[in-house]
């Protein structure tokens, strides 16, 4: 079965620096990969989607890369701010969807220190 | 307006009881889901459902059953609650099932505690 690993459970970054979060998967490549943000006591919120034939996607201060050879996605937050502190989840999606449509990683807890 | 809403937000109950969690989405989406997030924060899909098809994750006990009175609602009914059912349950919806952009919109979650 598919395994997803996100880098260290917690990541501490100084305000203003770039935060880089890693999502690695084993086995077969997904049709697309998504990143979500989850704040304590709330549901995940969609941030970005990248398809298997795309190398990079950007949205404001966010950037996602997808390397199907390395089986890895990197999620970058530039000019990080304390308000960016949250848990970030990567999720893999497969064509056909259904109950296997989205498989989530455990998430990385990002802390931006002022 | 809240896109995906769930009630109740908190649910504390005794082992062996039967309980339901309600979910409603006002996004006009075709597909709804239930996820379980355990104490280790691992988010795992339980069901996905649209008008025509219910797909059940094979690891979900049959004590759990989704019920959909209409396209905008997907309630989760749990029979004979066990201690291990304690978790946060999230409802979600998406425009399509397994489409090329299966972005999911999550509800605020229901924290279930079984004593």
GROMACS .gro file of N, CA, C and O in nm, chain A residues 11-99:
model
  356
   11UNK      N    1   0.873   2.161   1.267
   11UNK     CA    2   0.978   2.236   1.199
   11UNK      C    3   0.975   2.380   1.249
   11UNK      O    4   0.872   2.447   1.240
   12UNK      N    5   1.088   2.426   1.303
   12UNK     CA    6   1.097   2.562   1.355
   12UNK      C    7   1.176   2.648   1.257
   12UNK      O    8   1.289   2.614   1.222
   13UNK      N    9   1.115   2.760   1.217
   13UNK     CA   10   1.177   2.848   1.119
   13UNK      C   11   1.171   2.991   1.171
   13UNK      O   12   1.070   3.033   1.231
   14UNK      N   13   1.276   3.066   1.146
   14UNK     CA   14   1.278   3.207   1.185
   14UNK      C   15   1.192   3.288   1.089
   14UNK      O   16   1.195   3.267   0.967
   15UNK      N   17   1.119   3.382   1.144
   15UNK     CA   18   1.035   3.471   1.062
   15UNK      C   19   1.118   3.535   0.950
   15UNK      O   20   1.232   3.577   0.972
   16UNK      N   21   1.060   3.540   0.832
   16UNK     CA   22   1.128   3.602   0.718
   16UNK      C   23   1.205   3.502   0.633
   16UNK      O   24   1.232   3.529   0.515
   17UNK      N   25   1.237   3.387   0.689
   17UNK     CA   26   1.309   3.284   0.613
   17UNK      C   27   1.210   3.201   0.531
   17UNK      O   28   1.088   3.209   0.550
   18UNK      N   29   1.266   3.119   0.443
   18UNK     CA   30   1.182   3.028   0.365
   18UNK      C   31   1.168   2.895   0.438
   18UNK      O   32   1.267   2.834   0.478
   19UNK      N   33   1.045   2.852   0.455
   19UNK     CA   34   1.018   2.720   0.514
   19UNK      C   35   1.001   2.620   0.402
   19UNK      O   36   0.927   2.647   0.305
   20UNK      N   37   1.068   2.506   0.413
   20UNK     CA   38   1.055   2.401   0.312
   20UNK      C   39   1.009   2.273   0.378
   20UNK      O   40   1.075   2.220   0.467
   21UNK      N   41   0.896   2.223   0.332
   21UNK     CA   42   0.838   2.100   0.387
   21UNK      C   43   0.846   1.992   0.280
   21UNK      O   44   0.829   2.019   0.162
   22UNK      N   45   0.869   1.870   0.324
   22UNK     CA   46   0.891   1.759   0.232
   22UNK      C   47   0.780   1.656   0.243
   22UNK      O   48   0.730   1.627   0.352
   23UNK      N   49   0.743   1.602   0.128
   23UNK     CA   50   0.645   1.492   0.123
   23UNK      C   51   0.703   1.385   0.031
   23UNK      O   52   0.724   1.410  -0.088
   24UNK      N   53   0.732   1.270   0.087
   24UNK     CA   54   0.783   1.159   0.009
   24UNK      C   55   0.682   1.045   0.006
   24UNK      O   56   0.612   1.022   0.106
   25UNK      N   57   0.675   0.976  -0.105
   25UNK     CA   58   0.582   0.863  -0.112
   25UNK      C   59   0.654   0.742  -0.171
   25UNK      O   60   0.754   0.755  -0.239
   26UNK      N   61   0.600   0.628  -0.144
   26UNK     CA   62   0.656   0.503  -0.197
   26UNK      C   63   0.562   0.453  -0.305
   26UNK      O   64   0.454   0.504  -0.326
   27UNK      N   65   0.602   0.353  -0.372
   27UNK     CA   66   0.518   0.284  -0.471
   27UNK      C   67   0.476   0.374  -0.586
   27UNK      O   68   0.550   0.459  -0.629
   28UNK      N   69   0.355   0.357  -0.631
   28UNK     CA   70   0.310   0.418  -0.755
   28UNK      C   71   0.284   0.569  -0.740
   28UNK      O   72   0.243   0.616  -0.635
   29UNK      N   73   0.311   0.640  -0.848
   29UNK     CA   74   0.295   0.786  -0.846
   29UNK      C   75   0.149   0.825  -0.856
   29UNK      O   76   0.072   0.762  -0.927
   30UNK      N   77   0.111   0.929  -0.787
   30UNK     CA   78  -0.028   0.977  -0.792
   30UNK      C   79  -0.054   1.057  -0.919
   30UNK      O   80   0.039   1.101  -0.985
   31UNK      N   81  -0.181   1.073  -0.951
   31UNK     CA   82  -0.218   1.158  -1.064
   31UNK      C   83  -0.198   1.304  -1.028
   31UNK      O   84  -0.172   1.387  -1.113
   32UNK      N   85  -0.213   1.336  -0.901
   32UNK     CA   86  -0.192   1.473  -0.855
   32UNK      C   87  -0.163   1.471  -0.706
   32UNK      O   88  -0.184   1.369  -0.638
   33UNK      N   89  -0.115   1.582  -0.659
   33UNK     CA   90  -0.076   1.595  -0.519
   33UNK      C   91  -0.128   1.729  -0.470
   33UNK      O   92  -0.121   1.828  -0.541
   34UNK      N   93  -0.182   1.729  -0.350
   34UNK     CA   94  -0.236   1.852  -0.293
   34UNK      C   95  -0.169   1.882  -0.159
   34UNK      O   96  -0.124   1.791  -0.089
   35UNK      N   97  -0.167   2.008  -0.125
   35UNK     CA   98  -0.122   2.051   0.008
   35UNK      C   99  -0.236   2.123   0.078
   35UNK      O  100  -0.306   2.206   0.018
   36UNK      N  101  -0.252   2.088   0.205
   36UNK     CA  102  -0.355   2.147   0.289
   36UNK      C  103  -0.291   2.206   0.413
   36UNK      O  104  -0.188   2.159   0.461
   37UNK      N  105  -0.358   2.306   0.469
   37UNK     CA  106  -0.318   2.364   0.596
   37UNK      C  107  -0.424   2.328   0.699
   37UNK      O  108  -0.544   2.338   0.672
   38UNK      N  109  -0.379   2.288   0.819
   38UNK     CA  110  -0.474   2.260   0.927
   38UNK      C  111  -0.432   2.334   1.053
   38UNK      O  112  -0.321   2.318   1.101
   39UNK      N  113  -0.523   2.415   1.105
   39UNK     CA  114  -0.502   2.485   1.231
   39UNK      C  115  -0.567   2.404   1.343
   39UNK      O  116  -0.662   2.328   1.318
   40UNK      N  117  -0.520   2.422   1.468
   40UNK     CA  118  -0.575   2.344   1.580
   40UNK      C  119  -0.727   2.360   1.592
   40UNK      O  120  -0.779   2.470   1.585
   41UNK      N  121  -0.796   2.247   1.605
   41UNK     CA  122  -0.940   2.251   1.622
   41UNK      C  123  -1.019   2.281   1.497
   41UNK      O  124  -1.140   2.307   1.504
   42UNK      N  125  -0.952   2.277   1.382
   42UNK     CA  126  -1.022   2.308   1.256
   42UNK      C  127  -0.995   2.200   1.152
   42UNK      O  128  -0.905   2.119   1.164
   43UNK      N  129  -1.076   2.204   1.048
   43UNK     CA  130  -1.055   2.110   0.939
   43UNK      C  131  -0.947   2.159   0.844
   43UNK      O  132  -0.915   2.278   0.841
   44UNK      N  133  -0.889   2.069   0.766
   44UNK     CA  134  -0.787   2.109   0.668
   44UNK      C  135  -0.845   2.205   0.564
   44UNK      O  136  -0.961   2.195   0.526
   45UNK      N  137  -0.759   2.295   0.518
   45UNK     CA  138  -0.798   2.391   0.415
   45UNK      C  139  -0.705   2.375   0.295
   45UNK      O  140  -0.582   2.375   0.311
   46UNK      N  141  -0.763   2.362   0.179
   46UNK     CA  142  -0.686   2.341   0.056
   46UNK      C  143  -0.598   2.462   0.024
   46UNK      O  144  -0.642   2.577   0.035
   47UNK      N  145  -0.472   2.433  -0.018
   47UNK     CA  146  -0.380   2.540  -0.055
   47UNK      C  147  -0.342   2.533  -0.204
   47UNK      O  148  -0.360   2.630  -0.278
   48UNK      N  149  -0.286   2.420  -0.245
   48UNK     CA  150  -0.235   2.409  -0.380
   48UNK      C  151  -0.250   2.267  -0.431
   48UNK      O  152  -0.243   2.172  -0.355
   49UNK      N  153  -0.266   2.256  -0.562
   49UNK     CA  154  -0.269   2.126  -0.629
   49UNK      C  155  -0.164   2.126  -0.739
   49UNK      O  156  -0.146   2.226  -0.809
   50UNK      N  157  -0.095   2.014  -0.755
   50UNK     CA  158   0.000   2.000  -0.865
   50UNK      C  159  -0.022   1.863  -0.929
   50UNK      O  160  -0.038   1.762  -0.860
   51UNK      N  161  -0.026   1.860  -1.061
   51UNK     CA  162  -0.052   1.736  -1.133
   51UNK      C  163   0.080   1.666  -1.166
   51UNK      O  164   0.186   1.726  -1.166
   52UNK      N  165   0.070   1.540  -1.204
   52UNK     CA  166   0.191   1.459  -1.225
   52UNK      C  167   0.275   1.510  -1.341
   52UNK      O  168   0.396   1.485  -1.345
   53UNK      N  169   0.213   1.582  -1.433
   53UNK     CA  170   0.290   1.632  -1.548
   53UNK      C  171   0.339   1.776  -1.526
   53UNK      O  172   0.391   1.838  -1.618
   54UNK      N  173   0.324   1.826  -1.405
   54UNK     CA  174   0.369   1.960  -1.372
   54UNK      C  175   0.489   1.953  -1.279
   54UNK      O  176   0.495   1.868  -1.191
   55UNK      N  177   0.583   2.044  -1.299
   55UNK     CA  178   0.703   2.045  -1.216
   55UNK      C  179   0.689   2.139  -1.097
   55UNK      O  180   0.745   2.114  -0.989
   56UNK      N  181   0.617   2.247  -1.120
   56UNK     CA  182   0.613   2.353  -1.018
   56UNK      C  183   0.482   2.429  -1.027
   56UNK      O  184   0.426   2.448  -1.134
   57UNK      N  185   0.433   2.472  -0.910
   57UNK     CA  186   0.314   2.557  -0.904
   57UNK      C  187   0.338   2.665  -0.799
   57UNK      O  188   0.399   2.637  -0.695
   58UNK      N  189   0.286   2.785  -0.828
   58UNK     CA  190   0.305   2.895  -0.732
   58UNK      C  191   0.171   2.963  -0.703
   58UNK      O  192   0.083   2.969  -0.786
   59UNK      N  193   0.163   3.013  -0.580
   59UNK     CA  194   0.047   3.093  -0.540
   59UNK      C  195   0.093   3.188  -0.432
   59UNK      O  196   0.121   3.147  -0.320
   60UNK      N  197   0.106   3.313  -0.468
   60UNK     CA  198   0.153   3.416  -0.375
   60UNK      C  199   0.287   3.373  -0.313
   60UNK      O  200   0.384   3.351  -0.384
   61UNK      N  201   0.295   3.355  -0.183
   61UNK     CA  202   0.423   3.318  -0.121
   61UNK      C  203   0.446   3.167  -0.117
   61UNK      O  204   0.546   3.120  -0.063
   62UNK      N  205   0.357   3.092  -0.175
   62UNK     CA  206   0.366   2.946  -0.173
   62UNK      C  207   0.419   2.891  -0.304
   62UNK      O  208   0.386   2.942  -0.411
   63UNK      N  209   0.500   2.788  -0.295
   63UNK     CA  210   0.548   2.718  -0.413
   63UNK      C  211   0.552   2.569  -0.386
   63UNK      O  212   0.596   2.526  -0.279
   64UNK      N  213   0.504   2.492  -0.481
   64UNK     CA  214   0.507   2.347  -0.469
   64UNK      C  215   0.583   2.290  -0.588
   64UNK      O  216   0.563   2.334  -0.702
   65UNK      N  217   0.669   2.191  -0.562
   65UNK     CA  218   0.734   2.118  -0.670
   65UNK      C  219   0.695   1.971  -0.660
   65UNK      O  220   0.659   1.922  -0.553
   66UNK      N  221   0.707   1.902  -0.774
   66UNK     CA  222   0.665   1.763  -0.780
   66UNK      C  223   0.766   1.689  -0.867
   66UNK      O  224   0.781   1.720  -0.984
   67UNK      N  225   0.838   1.595  -0.808
   67UNK     CA  226   0.938   1.518  -0.880
   67UNK      C  227   0.899   1.370  -0.874
   67UNK      O  228   0.917   1.305  -0.772
   68UNK      N  229   0.846   1.320  -0.985
   68UNK     CA  230   0.796   1.181  -0.985
   68UNK      C  231   0.911   1.081  -0.989
   68UNK      O  232   0.892   0.965  -0.952
   69UNK      N  233   1.030   1.127  -1.028
   69UNK     CA  234   1.147   1.037  -1.026
   69UNK      C  235   1.192   1.014  -0.883
   69UNK      O  236   1.219   0.902  -0.841
   70UNK      N  237   1.199   1.122  -0.808
   70UNK     CA  238   1.238   1.113  -0.667
   70UNK      C  239   1.120   1.071  -0.579
   70UNK      O  240   1.139   1.040  -0.462
   71UNK      N  241   0.999   1.073  -0.635
   71UNK     CA  242   0.876   1.046  -0.558
   71UNK      C  243   0.867   1.143  -0.440
   71UNK      O  244   0.851   1.102  -0.323
   72UNK      N  245   0.874   1.271  -0.476
   72UNK     CA  246   0.881   1.372  -0.372
   72UNK      C  247   0.815   1.501  -0.415
   72UNK      O  248   0.822   1.541  -0.531
   73UNK      N  249   0.750   1.566  -0.317
   73UNK     CA  250   0.700   1.700  -0.338
   73UNK      C  251   0.759   1.789  -0.230
   73UNK      O  252   0.770   1.748  -0.114
   74UNK      N  253   0.798   1.909  -0.270
   74UNK     CA  254   0.846   2.007  -0.175
   74UNK      C  255   0.748   2.124  -0.171
   74UNK      O  256   0.699   2.168  -0.275
   75UNK      N  257   0.721   2.173  -0.050
   75UNK     CA  258   0.629   2.284  -0.030
   75UNK      C  259   0.707   2.396   0.036
   75UNK      O  260   0.766   2.377   0.143
   76UNK      N  261   0.712   2.512  -0.029
   76UNK     CA  262   0.791   2.623   0.020
   76UNK      C  263   0.700   2.740   0.058
   76UNK      O  264   0.606   2.772  -0.016
   77UNK      N  265   0.731   2.801   0.170
   77UNK     CA  266   0.666   2.927   0.208
   77UNK      C  267   0.778   3.030   0.217
   77UNK      O  268   0.866   3.019   0.304
   78UNK      N  269   0.777   3.128   0.130
   78UNK     CA  270   0.880   3.232   0.135
   78UNK      C  271   0.836   3.345   0.226
   78UNK      O  272   0.715   3.363   0.251
   79UNK      N  273   0.934   3.420   0.276
   79UNK     CA  274   0.907   3.533   0.365
   79UNK      C  275   0.807   3.492   0.473
   79UNK      O  276   0.703   3.554   0.493
   80UNK      N  277   0.841   3.384   0.543
   80UNK     CA  278   0.747   3.325   0.638
   80UNK      C  279   0.710   3.422   0.750
   80UNK      O  280   0.789   3.508   0.789
   81UNK      N  281   0.587   3.404   0.799
   81UNK     CA  282   0.532   3.491   0.903
   81UNK      C  283   0.478   3.404   1.016
   81UNK      O  284   0.438   3.289   0.992
   82UNK      N  285   0.472   3.455   1.138
   82UNK     CA  286   0.415   3.377   1.249
   82UNK      C  287   0.275   3.322   1.216
   82UNK      O  288   0.240   3.212   1.260
   83UNK      N  289   0.199   3.397   1.136
   83UNK     CA  290   0.064   3.350   1.099
   83UNK      C  291   0.066   3.226   1.011
   83UNK      O  292  -0.037   3.161   0.991
   84UNK      N  293   0.182   3.193   0.957
   84UNK     CA  294   0.194   3.071   0.876
   84UNK      C  295   0.207   2.946   0.963
   84UNK      O  296   0.204   2.833   0.913
   85UNK      N  297   0.223   2.965   1.093
   85UNK     CA  298   0.236   2.851   1.184
   85UNK      C  299   0.108   2.769   1.182
   85UNK      O  300  -0.002   2.820   1.205
   86UNK      N  301   0.125   2.640   1.151
   86UNK     CA  302   0.010   2.550   1.138
   86UNK      C  303   0.067   2.412   1.105
   86UNK      O  304   0.187   2.394   1.091
   87UNK      N  305  -0.021   2.314   1.089
   87UNK     CA  306   0.020   2.183   1.040
   87UNK      C  307  -0.013   2.177   0.891
   87UNK      O  308  -0.122   2.215   0.849
   88UNK      N  309   0.082   2.130   0.813
   88UNK     CA  310   0.064   2.122   0.668
   88UNK      C  311   0.062   1.976   0.626
   88UNK      O  312   0.151   1.897   0.661
   89UNK      N  313  -0.042   1.942   0.554
   89UNK     CA  314  -0.064   1.803   0.512
   89UNK      C  315  -0.047   1.791   0.362
   89UNK      O  316  -0.098   1.875   0.287
   90UNK      N  317   0.023   1.688   0.319
   90UNK     CA  318   0.021   1.659   0.175
   90UNK      C  319  -0.076   1.544   0.153
   90UNK      O  320  -0.095   1.458   0.240
   91UNK      N  321  -0.138   1.543   0.038
   91UNK     CA  322  -0.237   1.441   0.005
   91UNK      C  323  -0.218   1.398  -0.139
   91UNK      O  324  -0.204   1.482  -0.228
   92UNK      N  325  -0.220   1.269  -0.161
   92UNK     CA  326  -0.201   1.214  -0.296
   92UNK      C  327  -0.335   1.174  -0.353
   92UNK      O  328  -0.417   1.111  -0.284
   93UNK      N  329  -0.357   1.208  -0.478
   93UNK     CA  330  -0.482   1.174  -0.544
   93UNK      C  331  -0.455   1.086  -0.666
   93UNK      O  332  -0.353   1.100  -0.733
   94UNK      N  333  -0.550   0.997  -0.693
   94UNK     CA  334  -0.534   0.904  -0.803
   94UNK      C  335  -0.653   0.914  -0.895
   94UNK      O  336  -0.765   0.938  -0.850
   95UNK      N  337  -0.632   0.894  -1.022
   95UNK     CA  338  -0.744   0.894  -1.115
   95UNK      C  339  -0.836   0.779  -1.078
   95UNK      O  340  -0.790   0.672  -1.041
   96UNK      N  341  -0.965   0.804  -1.086
   96UNK     CA  342  -1.058   0.702  -1.040
   96UNK      C  343  -1.115   0.738  -0.905
   96UNK      O  344  -1.231   0.711  -0.877
   97UNK      N  345  -1.037   0.803  -0.824
   97UNK     CA  346  -1.086   0.857  -0.699
   97UNK      C  347  -1.153   0.758  -0.608
   97UNK      O  348  -1.104   0.649  -0.586
   98UNK      N  349  -1.265   0.799  -0.555
   98UNK     CA  350  -1.337   0.714  -0.462
   98UNK      C  351  -1.270   0.713  -0.327
   98UNK      O  352  -1.201   0.807  -0.290
   99UNK      N  353  -1.285   0.606  -0.253
   99UNK     CA  354  -1.229   0.600  -0.119
   99UNK      C  355  -1.077   0.606  -0.122
   99UNK      O  356  -1.016   0.637  -0.021
   0.00000   0.00000   0.00000
